[in-house]
PDB file of C-alpha atoms in Angstrom:
ATOM      1  CA  UNK A  93      90.394  20.297  40.480  1.00 59.00           C
ATOM      2  CA  UNK A  94      88.409  22.053  37.813  1.00 51.00           C
ATOM      3  CA  UNK A  95      87.190  25.762  38.771  1.00 49.00           C
ATOM      4  CA  UNK A  96      83.478  25.806  39.030  1.00 49.00           C
ATOM      5  CA  UNK A  97      83.086  29.388  38.547  1.00 46.00           C
ATOM      6  CA  UNK A  98      84.443  29.367  34.880  1.00 44.00           C
ATOM      7  CA  UNK A  99      81.435  28.287  33.534  1.00 46.00           C
ATOM      8  CA  UNK A 100      78.195  30.654  33.518  1.00 52.00           C
ATOM      9  CA  UNK A 101      75.064  28.944  35.097  1.00 63.00           C
ATOM     10  CA  UNK A 102      76.657  25.804  36.108  1.00 69.00           C
ATOM     11  CA  UNK A 103      73.892  23.927  34.136  1.00 76.00           C
ATOM     12  CA  UNK A 104      74.948  20.684  32.409  1.00 81.00           C
ATOM     13  CA  UNK A 105      74.777  20.720  28.467  1.00 84.00           C
ATOM     14  CA  UNK A 106      71.876  18.005  28.928  1.00 85.00           C
ATOM     15  CA  UNK A 107      70.037  18.320  32.138  1.00 84.00           C
ATOM     16  CA  UNK A 108      69.304  15.348  34.021  1.00 89.00           C
ATOM     17  CA  UNK A 109      65.879  14.385  35.192  1.00 93.00           C
ATOM     18  CA  UNK A 110      66.394  15.023  39.011  1.00 96.00           C
ATOM     19  CA  UNK A 111      63.797  13.780  41.483  1.00 97.00           C
ATOM     20  CA  UNK A 112      62.362  16.313  44.084  1.00 97.00           C
ATOM     21  CA  UNK A 113      64.876  17.056  46.907  1.00 97.00           C
ATOM     22  CA  UNK A 114      64.585  14.772  50.010  1.00 97.00           C
ATOM     23  CA  UNK A 115      65.196  15.792  53.588  1.00 96.00           C
ATOM     24  CA  UNK A 116      65.735  12.182  54.973  1.00 97.00           C
ATOM     25  CA  UNK A 117      68.128  12.298  57.804  1.00 98.00           C
ATOM     26  CA  UNK A 118      71.554  10.531  56.843  1.00 98.00           C
ATOM     27  CA  UNK A 119      73.745   9.577  59.659  1.00 98.00           C
ATOM     28  CA  UNK A 120      77.575  10.372  59.351  1.00 98.00           C
ATOM     29  CA  UNK A 121      78.258   6.700  59.823  1.00 98.00           C
ATOM     30  CA  UNK A 122      75.693   5.785  56.953  1.00 98.00           C
ATOM     31  CA  UNK A 123      77.194   8.457  54.798  1.00 98.00           C
ATOM     32  CA  UNK A 124      80.533   6.819  55.419  1.00 98.00           C
ATOM     33  CA  UNK A 125      79.317   3.446  54.244  1.00 98.00           C
ATOM     34  CA  UNK A 126      78.124   5.298  50.957  1.00 98.00           C
ATOM     35  CA  UNK A 127      81.863   5.822  49.736  1.00 98.00           C
ATOM     36  CA  UNK A 128      81.594   3.656  46.614  1.00 97.00           C
ATOM     37  CA  UNK A 129      83.397   0.638  47.832  1.00 97.00           C
ATOM     38  CA  UNK A 130      80.413  -1.746  48.456  1.00 95.00           C
ATOM     39  CA  UNK A 131      78.000  -2.449  45.656  1.00 93.00           C
ATOM     40  CA  UNK A 132      75.286  -2.702  48.440  1.00 96.00           C
ATOM     41  CA  UNK A 133      75.386   1.046  48.947  1.00 98.00           C
ATOM     42  CA  UNK A 134      75.047   3.933  46.673  1.00 98.00           C
ATOM     43  CA  UNK A 135      77.781   6.713  46.461  1.00 98.00           C
ATOM     44  CA  UNK A 136      76.968  10.022  48.233  1.00 98.00           C
ATOM     45  CA  UNK A 137      78.648  13.075  48.525  1.00 98.00           C
ATOM     46  CA  UNK A 138      77.511  15.651  51.018  1.00 98.00           C
ATOM     47  CA  UNK A 139      78.123  19.567  50.661  1.00 98.00           C
ATOM     48  CA  UNK A 140      76.988  21.683  53.706  1.00 98.00           C
ATOM     49  CA  UNK A 141      75.106  18.789  55.033  1.00 98.00           C
ATOM     50  CA  UNK A 142      72.828  18.149  51.926  1.00 98.00           C
ATOM     51  CA  UNK A 143      73.477  14.696  50.655  1.00 98.00           C
ATOM     52  CA  UNK A 144      73.837  14.301  46.888  1.00 98.00           C
ATOM     53  CA  UNK A 145      73.714  10.796  45.225  1.00 98.00           C
ATOM     54  CA  UNK A 146      76.572  10.605  42.903  1.00 98.00           C
ATOM     55  CA  UNK A 147      76.303   6.813  42.035  1.00 97.00           C
ATOM     56  CA  UNK A 148      76.245   7.091  38.340  1.00 92.00           C
ATOM     57  CA  UNK A 149      79.390   9.226  37.966  1.00 96.00           C
ATOM     58  CA  UNK A 150      82.562   7.150  37.859  1.00 96.00           C
ATOM     59  CA  UNK A 151      84.779   9.925  39.179  1.00 97.00           C
ATOM     60  CA  UNK A 152      83.545   9.220  42.515  1.00 98.00           C
ATOM     61  CA  UNK A 153      84.188   5.465  42.232  1.00 96.00           C
ATOM     62  CA  UNK A 154      87.440   3.801  43.943  1.00 96.00           C
ATOM     63  CA  UNK A 155      89.875   4.754  41.267  1.00 95.00           C
ATOM     64  CA  UNK A 156      88.079   8.092  40.292  1.00 97.00           C
ATOM     65  CA  UNK A 157      89.561  11.309  40.483  1.00 97.00           C
ATOM     66  CA  UNK A 158      87.070  12.564  43.108  1.00 98.00           C
ATOM     67  CA  UNK A 159      86.863   9.509  45.212  1.00 98.00           C
ATOM     68  CA  UNK A 160      88.389  11.131  48.146  1.00 98.00           C
ATOM     69  CA  UNK A 161      85.047  12.852  48.454  1.00 98.00           C
ATOM     70  CA  UNK A 162      82.825   9.942  48.322  1.00 98.00           C
ATOM     71  CA  UNK A 163      80.976   9.049  51.586  1.00 98.00           C
ATOM     72  CA  UNK A 164      82.009  12.428  53.209  1.00 98.00           C
ATOM     73  CA  UNK A 165      80.987  16.035  53.610  1.00 98.00           C
ATOM     74  CA  UNK A 166      84.046  17.465  51.886  1.00 98.00           C
ATOM     75  CA  UNK A 167      82.636  21.038  52.137  1.00 98.00           C
ATOM     76  CA  UNK A 168      85.940  22.525  53.242  1.00 98.00           C
ATOM     77  CA  UNK A 169      88.003  20.800  50.414  1.00 98.00           C
ATOM     78  CA  UNK A 170      85.590  22.032  47.614  1.00 98.00           C
ATOM     79  CA  UNK A 171      85.859  25.428  48.993  1.00 98.00           C
ATOM     80  CA  UNK A 172      89.526  25.297  49.184  1.00 98.00           C
ATOM     81  CA  UNK A 173      89.728  23.578  45.684  1.00 97.00           C
ATOM     82  CA  UNK A 174      91.684  20.724  47.218  1.00 98.00           C
ATOM     83  CA  UNK A 175      91.746  17.049  46.712  1.00 98.00           C
ATOM     84  CA  UNK A 176      93.542  16.570  49.975  1.00 98.00           C
ATOM     85  CA  UNK A 177      92.072  13.779  52.334  1.00 97.00           C
ATOM     86  CA  UNK A 178      92.925  15.972  55.347  1.00 98.00           C
ATOM     87  CA  UNK A 179      90.678  18.621  53.750  1.00 98.00           C
ATOM     88  CA  UNK A 180      87.686  16.705  53.281  1.00 98.00           C
ATOM     89  CA  UNK A 181      85.561  17.582  56.431  1.00 98.00           C
ATOM     90  CA  UNK A 182      82.407  19.481  56.828  1.00 98.00           C
ATOM     91  CA  UNK A 183      83.545  22.560  58.528  1.00 97.00           C
ATOM     92  CA  UNK A 184      83.761  25.856  56.194  1.00 97.00           C
ATOM     93  CA  UNK A 185      82.174  28.655  58.217  1.00 97.00           C
ATOM     94  CA  UNK A 186      85.534  30.014  59.059  1.00 98.00           C
ATOM     95  CA  UNK A 187      86.790  30.575  55.740  1.00 98.00           C
ATOM     96  CA  UNK A 188      86.933  33.751  53.857  1.00 98.00           C
ATOM     97  CA  UNK A 189      84.485  35.173  51.328  1.00 98.00           C
ATOM     98  CA  UNK A 190      85.999  33.922  48.398  1.00 98.00           C
ATOM     99  CA  UNK A 191      86.277  30.403  49.568  1.00 98.00           C
ATOM    100  CA  UNK A 192      82.667  30.454  50.633  1.00 98.00           C
ATOM    101  CA  UNK A 193      81.568  31.597  47.024  1.00 98.00           C
ATOM    102  CA  UNK A 194      83.497  28.616  45.615  1.00 98.00           C
ATOM    103  CA  UNK A 195      81.616  26.306  47.944  1.00 98.00           C
ATOM    104  CA  UNK A 196      78.303  27.941  47.076  1.00 98.00           C
ATOM    105  CA  UNK A 197      79.286  27.639  43.352  1.00 97.00           C
ATOM    106  CA  UNK A 198      80.072  23.767  43.911  1.00 97.00           C
ATOM    107  CA  UNK A 199      76.595  23.383  45.709  1.00 98.00           C
ATOM    108  CA  UNK A 200      74.804  24.871  42.677  1.00 96.00           C
ATOM    109  CA  UNK A 201      76.947  22.735  40.384  1.00 96.00           C
ATOM    110  CA  UNK A 202      75.795  19.652  42.209  1.00 97.00           C
ATOM    111  CA  UNK A 203      72.344  20.494  42.709  1.00 97.00           C
ATOM    112  CA  UNK A 204      71.978  20.701  39.061  1.00 95.00           C
ATOM    113  CA  UNK A 205      73.434  17.296  38.220  1.00 96.00           C
ATOM    114  CA  UNK A 206      72.617  14.934  41.297  1.00 97.00           C
ATOM    115  CA  UNK A 207      69.651  14.126  43.265  1.00 98.00           C
ATOM    116  CA  UNK A 208      69.453  15.365  46.741  1.00 98.00           C
ATOM    117  CA  UNK A 209      68.694  12.174  49.148  1.00 98.00           C
ATOM    118  CA  UNK A 210      68.726  13.660  52.591  1.00 98.00           C
ATOM    119  CA  UNK A 211      70.640  15.930  55.048  1.00 98.00           C
ATOM    120  CA  UNK A 212      73.509  14.668  57.389  1.00 98.00           C
ATOM    121  CA  UNK A 213      72.366  14.360  60.901  1.00 95.00           C
ATOM    122  CA  UNK A 214      74.445  13.192  63.990  1.00 79.00           C
TER     123      UNK A 214
END
C-alpha cells in the first residue's frame, strides 16, 4: 500500500469537482451493501465514520487492490498501512500518534478525491 505522507498536500494532479459534503446517516448494514459487488449500490469506504463514494475508482471494485476496504470503515487498516481483512475495522483511537497521523493523512487524501456522502450511524 502506498504511503500517503510521501506527497505534499495530498492534492490530485487534476482536482475533481466535488459536491458539498453530506451528513446523511448511513447504517453499518447499508455501508456493507455498498461493497462494489452489486451494481444496484454505489461503492463506499468510510474513514473515521465519514463515508466517501469511491464508485468511480476500479481499485475498490471486486478485483481491485483496495476492494478489501469497500463497504467498510477500515480506519484501523489505513492507519496501520494494512490490507489485511482483519484490520479493516473502525476502531483506531488506541493507536499511537504515528498511526493516527497516517490515518489523518488518508482522510485528507480521500477528502480531496471523493464525495462525502454521509456519516456512519448504528
